[in-house]
Amino acid sequence: MKSSGGRYFEDFRVGQVFRHASPRTVTDGDVAFYRALTGSRFVLQSSDDFARAVGHPMAPIDDLLIFNVVLAQSVPDVGINAVANLGYAGCRFLAPVYPGETISAVTEVIGLRDTGGRTGVVYLRTTGHKDNGVEVMDFARWQTVRKAEEAVPPFSEQLVPPLPAAVPADALGARLPVLDLSAWDTGLSGSRFRWGDYELGERIDHVDGALVDEGTAMLAARFFGNPARQHPLPFSDERSRGRWLVPGGLVMAIARALTFNGLGNAVHVAAINGGRYVGPLFTGSIVHAWSTIVGKELIDGRDDLGALRVRLVGTRDQPAADFPDRDDAGAYLPSVVLDLDLWLLMPR
């Protein structure tokens, strides 16, 4: 067999390292298509003129586009037989990426847990690099992966790795250019609110919604380069009613794009402290989002940027005016599909 059916749970070992194929040069065309998929409007990533005025050489590429490119590169080696990504931790965006730069990725297996059924859990750390060797991001994730044979004896190698609860604020934004805040035009950025205008505990309904149809879901999987088996196919269980499963990375990117209405000056995702796909999103659904400010930090050595720690919640077919979250027993409401803990950087 010259073709590959992907790795099953039994094929993984702690310490394995995969250098992924198909490095990707991210182009202006990619940026335009990402904007078409997500509706992202953040000014720093939209306007070369604005970016140059405040200190970047050109408009940097949206952080979650880079996340999806790096994640997708890893899928052929570690995710073809994955059922779902269960969560993320310690995701750091380390350096800006600009159009014309090439991204490659490497993944290490950092843990394994046999659940005793048809799947096991594989823990991974993936790192993305520019073509000059500079690390642009890294993140840990854990995913359920099918077994080749359900009846095999319980897997002997078990390791659940320790994962950070949050990325320290003093590690944020070190490689970003210093911004000239005198050139930060809030009329062009779409928001007059800066870092100091947000209060701990404040909740923000991002108001808008985004419909995800079959064309969007299919094109997103192909655009990101994600060949995972569950994305190109319609599901037939009771929840999906034959609709298609939307890639989780697209759900994250759309929810982040929706935050423009309320957090328009939060122009960089510096870290994803943790995140979960609470429930599946199927095509034909509308994504809404709301946020709450759970932390505020100054950054050592940076007078231009402050960090907001934000909990971002995405919902399915339910506007967020009432901030849908959990029921009295602590279980997520059926409409909640995404729960992310982010560090966002915003001009002071």
Short mmCIF file of C-alpha atoms in Angstrom, two decimals, residues 3-325:
data_model
loop_
_atom_site.label_atom_id
_atom_site.label_comp_id
_atom_site.label_asym_id
_atom_site.label_seq_id
_atom_site.Cartn_x
_atom_site.Cartn_y
_atom_site.Cartn_z
CA SER A 3 -1.52 5.27 0.27
CA SER A 4 -2.18 5.69 3.98
CA GLY A 5 -5.32 5.17 6.02
CA GLY A 6 -3.94 7.22 8.88
CA ARG A 7 -2.74 6.22 12.33
CA TYR A 8 -5.00 4.55 14.87
CA PHE A 9 -4.69 4.81 18.63
CA GLU A 10 -2.48 1.69 18.79
CA ASP A 11 0.04 3.33 16.43
CA PHE A 12 0.96 6.16 18.81
CA ARG A 13 3.79 6.16 21.37
CA VAL A 14 4.77 8.88 23.82
CA GLY A 15 7.76 10.76 22.45
CA GLN A 16 6.97 10.24 18.76
CA VAL A 17 7.73 13.32 16.68
CA PHE A 18 6.13 14.02 13.30
CA ARG A 19 7.54 16.56 10.88
CA HIS A 20 4.51 17.39 8.79
CA ALA A 21 4.34 17.55 5.02
CA SER A 22 3.18 20.45 2.86
CA PRO A 23 4.58 23.66 4.38
CA ARG A 24 2.31 26.52 3.36
CA THR A 25 3.15 29.95 2.05
CA VAL A 26 0.32 32.16 3.28
CA THR A 27 -0.69 34.68 0.63
CA ASP A 28 -2.89 37.74 0.27
CA GLY A 29 -5.37 35.44 -1.45
CA ASP A 30 -5.53 33.26 1.67
CA VAL A 31 -6.19 36.35 3.77
CA ALA A 32 -9.04 37.43 1.50
CA PHE A 33 -10.63 33.98 1.48
CA TYR A 34 -10.33 33.67 5.27
CA ARG A 35 -12.14 36.98 5.58
CA ALA A 36 -14.87 35.68 3.28
CA LEU A 37 -15.29 32.53 5.42
CA THR A 38 -15.31 34.26 8.81
CA GLY A 39 -16.27 37.90 8.28
CA SER A 40 -13.22 39.09 10.26
CA ARG A 41 -12.90 42.90 10.27
CA PHE A 42 -10.05 43.75 12.65
CA VAL A 43 -8.30 46.78 11.21
CA LEU A 44 -4.70 45.77 11.88
CA GLN A 45 -5.17 42.59 9.83
CA SER A 46 -7.24 44.38 7.16
CA SER A 47 -5.25 47.47 6.17
CA ASP A 48 -1.60 47.68 5.16
CA ASP A 49 -1.76 51.46 5.49
CA PHE A 50 -3.10 51.29 9.05
CA ALA A 51 -0.60 48.59 10.03
CA ARG A 52 2.37 50.56 8.68
CA ALA A 53 1.19 53.74 10.42
CA VAL A 54 1.20 52.05 13.84
CA GLY A 55 4.46 50.10 13.43
CA HIS A 56 4.03 46.88 11.43
CA PRO A 57 5.71 46.47 8.03
CA MET A 58 2.33 45.45 6.58
CA ALA A 59 -0.94 43.97 7.80
CA PRO A 60 -0.18 40.80 9.81
CA ILE A 61 -2.15 37.62 9.17
CA ASP A 62 -5.02 36.86 11.51
CA ASP A 63 -3.84 34.72 14.42
CA LEU A 64 -6.60 32.13 14.04
CA LEU A 65 -5.82 31.70 10.35
CA ILE A 66 -2.29 30.73 11.40
CA PHE A 67 -3.74 28.44 14.06
CA ASN A 68 -5.90 26.65 11.50
CA VAL A 69 -3.05 26.33 8.99
CA VAL A 70 -0.75 24.78 11.61
CA LEU A 71 -3.49 22.51 13.00
CA ALA A 72 -4.43 21.29 9.51
CA GLN A 73 -0.82 20.43 8.64
CA SER A 74 -0.77 18.01 11.57
CA VAL A 75 -3.98 16.16 10.65
CA PRO A 76 -2.60 13.70 8.04
CA ASP A 77 -0.07 12.38 10.58
CA VAL A 78 -2.06 12.45 13.82
CA GLY A 79 -5.72 13.19 13.10
CA ILE A 80 -7.05 11.19 10.15
CA ASN A 81 -8.77 8.74 12.50
CA ALA A 82 -9.60 11.27 15.21
CA VAL A 83 -13.23 11.45 16.24
CA ALA A 84 -12.96 14.87 17.88
CA ASN A 85 -10.55 17.37 19.37
CA LEU A 86 -11.54 17.48 23.04
CA GLY A 87 -9.64 20.56 24.14
CA TYR A 88 -6.68 22.90 23.88
CA ALA A 89 -4.21 24.28 26.42
CA GLY A 90 -1.11 26.45 26.54
CA CYS A 91 -1.59 27.85 23.04
CA ARG A 92 0.86 30.72 22.49
CA PHE A 93 1.03 33.02 19.47
CA LEU A 94 4.70 33.88 19.52
CA ALA A 95 5.46 36.06 16.49
CA PRO A 96 3.51 37.82 13.74
CA VAL A 97 3.24 36.25 10.29
CA TYR A 98 2.98 38.35 7.13
CA PRO A 99 1.79 37.47 3.62
CA GLY A 100 4.47 35.66 1.65
CA GLU A 101 5.94 33.84 4.65
CA THR A 102 5.93 30.03 4.78
CA ILE A 103 4.67 28.04 7.78
CA SER A 104 5.70 24.50 8.66
CA ALA A 105 4.70 22.36 11.63
CA VAL A 106 6.00 19.61 13.92
CA THR A 107 3.98 17.56 16.44
CA GLU A 108 5.13 15.49 19.44
CA VAL A 109 3.01 12.88 21.20
CA ILE A 110 3.07 13.93 24.86
CA GLY A 111 0.49 11.57 26.36
CA LEU A 112 -1.83 8.60 25.85
CA ARG A 113 -4.90 7.35 27.69
CA ASP A 114 -6.76 4.16 26.82
CA THR A 115 -10.45 4.60 27.58
CA GLY A 116 -11.13 0.89 27.19
CA GLY A 117 -13.66 1.27 24.40
CA ARG A 118 -13.52 1.91 20.67
CA THR A 119 -11.22 4.93 21.07
CA GLY A 120 -8.35 6.24 23.11
CA VAL A 121 -7.16 9.75 23.90
CA VAL A 122 -3.93 11.07 22.36
CA TYR A 123 -2.24 14.20 23.78
CA LEU A 124 -0.21 16.26 21.33
CA ARG A 125 1.93 19.39 21.22
CA THR A 126 2.22 21.07 17.83
CA THR A 127 4.64 23.87 16.95
CA GLY A 128 4.51 26.12 13.89
CA HIS A 129 7.62 27.78 12.42
CA LYS A 130 8.31 30.41 9.79
CA ASP A 131 10.70 29.52 7.00
CA ASN A 132 13.48 31.36 8.88
CA GLY A 133 13.06 29.00 11.84
CA VAL A 134 11.24 31.47 14.10
CA GLU A 135 8.50 29.80 16.14
CA VAL A 136 5.18 31.49 15.46
CA MET A 137 2.93 29.41 17.72
CA ASP A 138 2.64 26.25 19.76
CA PHE A 139 -0.26 24.51 21.47
CA ALA A 140 -1.28 21.33 23.23
CA ARG A 141 -4.47 19.47 22.37
CA TRP A 142 -6.05 16.13 23.16
CA GLN A 143 -8.25 14.14 20.84
CA THR A 144 -10.15 10.88 20.76
CA VAL A 145 -8.74 8.54 18.12
CA ARG A 146 -10.30 5.36 16.77
CA LYS A 147 -8.74 2.00 17.47
CA ALA A 148 -7.97 -0.34 14.60
CA GLU A 149 -9.44 -3.20 16.62
CA GLU A 150 -11.90 -2.59 19.41
CA ALA A 151 -11.16 -5.90 21.17
CA VAL A 152 -7.41 -5.33 21.69
CA PRO A 153 -6.18 -5.56 25.31
CA PRO A 154 -6.02 -2.26 27.25
CA PHE A 155 -3.09 -0.19 26.09
CA SER A 156 -0.18 -0.51 28.55
CA GLU A 157 1.45 2.88 27.97
CA GLN A 158 -0.63 5.44 29.87
CA LEU A 159 0.42 9.04 30.48
CA VAL A 160 -1.77 12.08 31.03
CA PRO A 161 0.65 15.02 30.78
CA PRO A 162 0.45 18.06 33.05
CA LEU A 163 -0.91 21.03 31.11
CA PRO A 164 -0.81 24.70 32.13
CA ALA A 165 -3.99 26.31 33.41
CA ALA A 166 -3.03 29.57 31.70
CA VAL A 167 -0.21 31.23 29.79
CA PRO A 168 1.54 33.78 32.09
CA ALA A 169 0.75 37.36 31.12
CA ASP A 170 4.43 38.31 31.19
CA ALA A 171 5.00 35.89 28.28
CA LEU A 172 2.61 37.70 25.94
CA GLY A 173 3.46 39.80 22.92
CA ALA A 174 7.24 39.81 23.30
CA ARG A 175 7.94 39.63 19.55
CA LEU A 176 5.25 42.05 18.37
CA PRO A 177 6.36 45.46 17.06
CA VAL A 178 5.92 48.36 19.46
CA LEU A 179 2.84 50.30 18.36
CA ASP A 180 2.72 54.04 17.79
CA LEU A 181 -0.48 54.77 19.67
CA SER A 182 -0.57 58.36 18.41
CA ALA A 183 -1.38 56.88 15.00
CA TRP A 184 -4.10 54.54 16.32
CA ASP A 185 -7.21 55.98 14.70
CA THR A 186 -10.27 54.70 16.57
CA GLY A 187 -12.50 55.88 13.76
CA LEU A 188 -10.74 53.49 11.39
CA SER A 189 -10.47 50.70 13.95
CA GLY A 190 -14.22 50.76 14.53
CA SER A 191 -14.11 51.13 18.30
CA ARG A 192 -13.27 53.93 20.73
CA PHE A 193 -12.74 51.52 23.63
CA ARG A 194 -9.17 50.67 24.64
CA TRP A 195 -7.71 48.41 27.32
CA GLY A 196 -8.51 50.77 30.19
CA ASP A 197 -12.18 50.98 29.27
CA TYR A 198 -12.95 47.35 30.18
CA GLU A 199 -13.83 46.19 33.69
CA LEU A 200 -13.39 42.81 35.36
CA GLY A 201 -16.62 40.87 35.23
CA GLU A 202 -18.02 42.90 32.33
CA ARG A 203 -20.07 40.84 29.89
CA ILE A 204 -20.42 41.70 26.21
CA ASP A 205 -23.06 40.42 23.82
CA HIS A 206 -21.40 40.50 20.40
CA VAL A 207 -24.89 40.86 18.88
CA ASP A 208 -24.16 39.61 15.36
CA GLY A 209 -24.50 36.08 14.01
CA ALA A 210 -22.97 34.06 11.19
CA LEU A 211 -24.74 31.33 9.22
CA VAL A 212 -22.56 28.32 8.39
CA ASP A 213 -23.88 26.49 5.33
CA GLU A 214 -22.57 23.37 3.59
CA GLY A 215 -20.50 25.37 1.12
CA THR A 216 -18.76 27.29 3.90
CA ALA A 217 -17.98 24.13 5.88
CA MET A 218 -16.63 22.24 2.86
CA LEU A 219 -14.57 25.15 1.57
CA ALA A 220 -13.14 25.81 5.03
CA ALA A 221 -11.94 22.21 5.41
CA ARG A 222 -10.32 22.34 1.98
CA PHE A 223 -8.93 25.85 2.47
CA PHE A 224 -7.28 25.05 5.78
CA GLY A 225 -6.06 21.77 4.27
CA ASN A 226 -7.78 19.61 6.88
CA PRO A 227 -8.43 16.08 5.52
CA ALA A 228 -10.00 14.69 8.73
CA ARG A 229 -12.63 12.14 7.73
CA GLN A 230 -15.53 13.59 9.70
CA HIS A 231 -15.58 16.96 7.92
CA PRO A 232 -16.37 16.21 4.25
CA LEU A 233 -19.22 13.83 5.10
CA PRO A 234 -22.79 14.36 6.31
CA PHE A 235 -23.63 12.75 9.65
CA SER A 236 -26.72 10.62 10.12
CA ASP A 237 -27.24 10.63 13.88
CA GLU A 238 -30.22 12.17 15.66
CA ARG A 239 -28.53 15.50 16.33
CA SER A 240 -27.29 16.18 12.81
CA ARG A 241 -30.34 15.05 10.80
CA GLY A 242 -28.03 14.46 7.84
CA ARG A 243 -26.29 17.83 8.09
CA TRP A 244 -22.51 18.23 7.89
CA LEU A 245 -20.21 18.65 10.86
CA VAL A 246 -18.50 22.06 10.83
CA PRO A 247 -14.70 22.02 11.48
CA GLY A 248 -13.99 23.16 15.02
CA GLY A 249 -11.26 25.52 13.87
CA LEU A 250 -13.81 27.35 11.73
CA VAL A 251 -16.18 27.65 14.71
CA MET A 252 -13.36 29.21 16.74
CA ALA A 253 -12.46 31.60 13.92
CA ILE A 254 -16.06 32.73 13.39
CA ALA A 255 -16.61 33.29 17.12
CA ARG A 256 -13.42 35.35 17.28
CA ALA A 257 -14.52 37.38 14.23
CA LEU A 258 -17.86 38.13 15.91
CA THR A 259 -16.02 39.72 18.87
CA PHE A 260 -15.23 42.69 16.64
CA ASN A 261 -18.58 44.10 17.77
CA GLY A 262 -17.61 44.95 21.35
CA LEU A 263 -13.86 44.18 21.31
CA GLY A 264 -12.90 45.86 18.05
CA ASN A 265 -9.51 47.08 19.27
CA ALA A 266 -8.46 43.66 20.61
CA VAL A 267 -6.32 43.11 17.55
CA HIS A 268 -4.17 40.15 18.61
CA VAL A 269 -4.95 36.79 20.15
CA ALA A 270 -1.87 36.33 22.30
CA ALA A 271 -2.82 32.97 23.80
CA ILE A 272 -5.54 30.37 24.14
CA ASN A 273 -5.27 29.32 27.78
CA GLY A 274 -7.80 26.58 27.33
CA GLY A 275 -10.71 25.67 25.16
CA ARG A 276 -13.39 23.10 24.52
CA TYR A 277 -15.80 22.23 21.78
CA VAL A 278 -18.74 21.80 24.10
CA GLY A 279 -20.99 20.42 21.41
CA PRO A 280 -21.00 19.84 17.67
CA LEU A 281 -22.02 22.50 15.18
CA PHE A 282 -23.77 21.26 12.06
CA THR A 283 -24.33 23.11 8.81
CA GLY A 284 -27.41 25.27 8.60
CA SER A 285 -26.77 26.70 12.08
CA ILE A 286 -26.08 30.31 13.07
CA VAL A 287 -23.13 31.05 15.37
CA HIS A 288 -23.54 33.76 18.03
CA ALA A 289 -21.04 34.73 20.72
CA TRP A 290 -20.61 36.56 24.00
CA SER A 291 -17.60 37.35 26.17
CA THR A 292 -16.81 38.17 29.76
CA ILE A 293 -13.66 39.93 31.01
CA VAL A 294 -12.02 37.63 33.55
CA GLY A 295 -8.58 39.26 33.81
CA LYS A 296 -6.59 42.41 33.03
CA GLU A 297 -2.81 42.64 33.06
CA LEU A 298 -0.13 45.12 32.13
CA ILE A 299 2.74 43.57 30.17
CA ASP A 300 6.32 44.15 31.37
CA GLY A 301 8.23 46.31 28.94
CA ARG A 302 5.16 47.27 26.90
CA ASP A 303 3.62 50.72 27.27
CA ASP A 304 1.56 50.29 24.12
CA LEU A 305 -0.46 47.12 24.81
CA GLY A 306 -2.43 45.67 27.68
CA ALA A 307 -3.77 42.14 28.02
CA LEU A 308 -7.41 41.22 28.55
CA ARG A 309 -8.23 37.70 29.65
CA VAL A 310 -11.54 36.90 28.01
CA ARG A 311 -13.88 33.96 28.24
CA LEU A 312 -15.50 33.59 24.81
CA VAL A 313 -18.64 31.47 24.51
CA GLY A 314 -20.09 30.46 21.16
CA THR A 315 -23.68 29.35 20.73
CA ARG A 316 -25.71 27.53 18.10
CA ASP A 317 -28.94 29.14 16.89
CA GLN A 318 -29.38 31.20 20.05
CA PRO A 319 -28.59 34.94 20.22
CA ALA A 320 -26.41 35.84 23.19
CA ALA A 321 -28.35 38.74 24.73
CA ASP A 322 -29.10 36.57 27.78
CA PHE A 323 -25.54 35.16 27.86
CA PRO A 324 -26.46 31.46 27.48
CA ASP A 325 -24.06 29.34 29.49
#
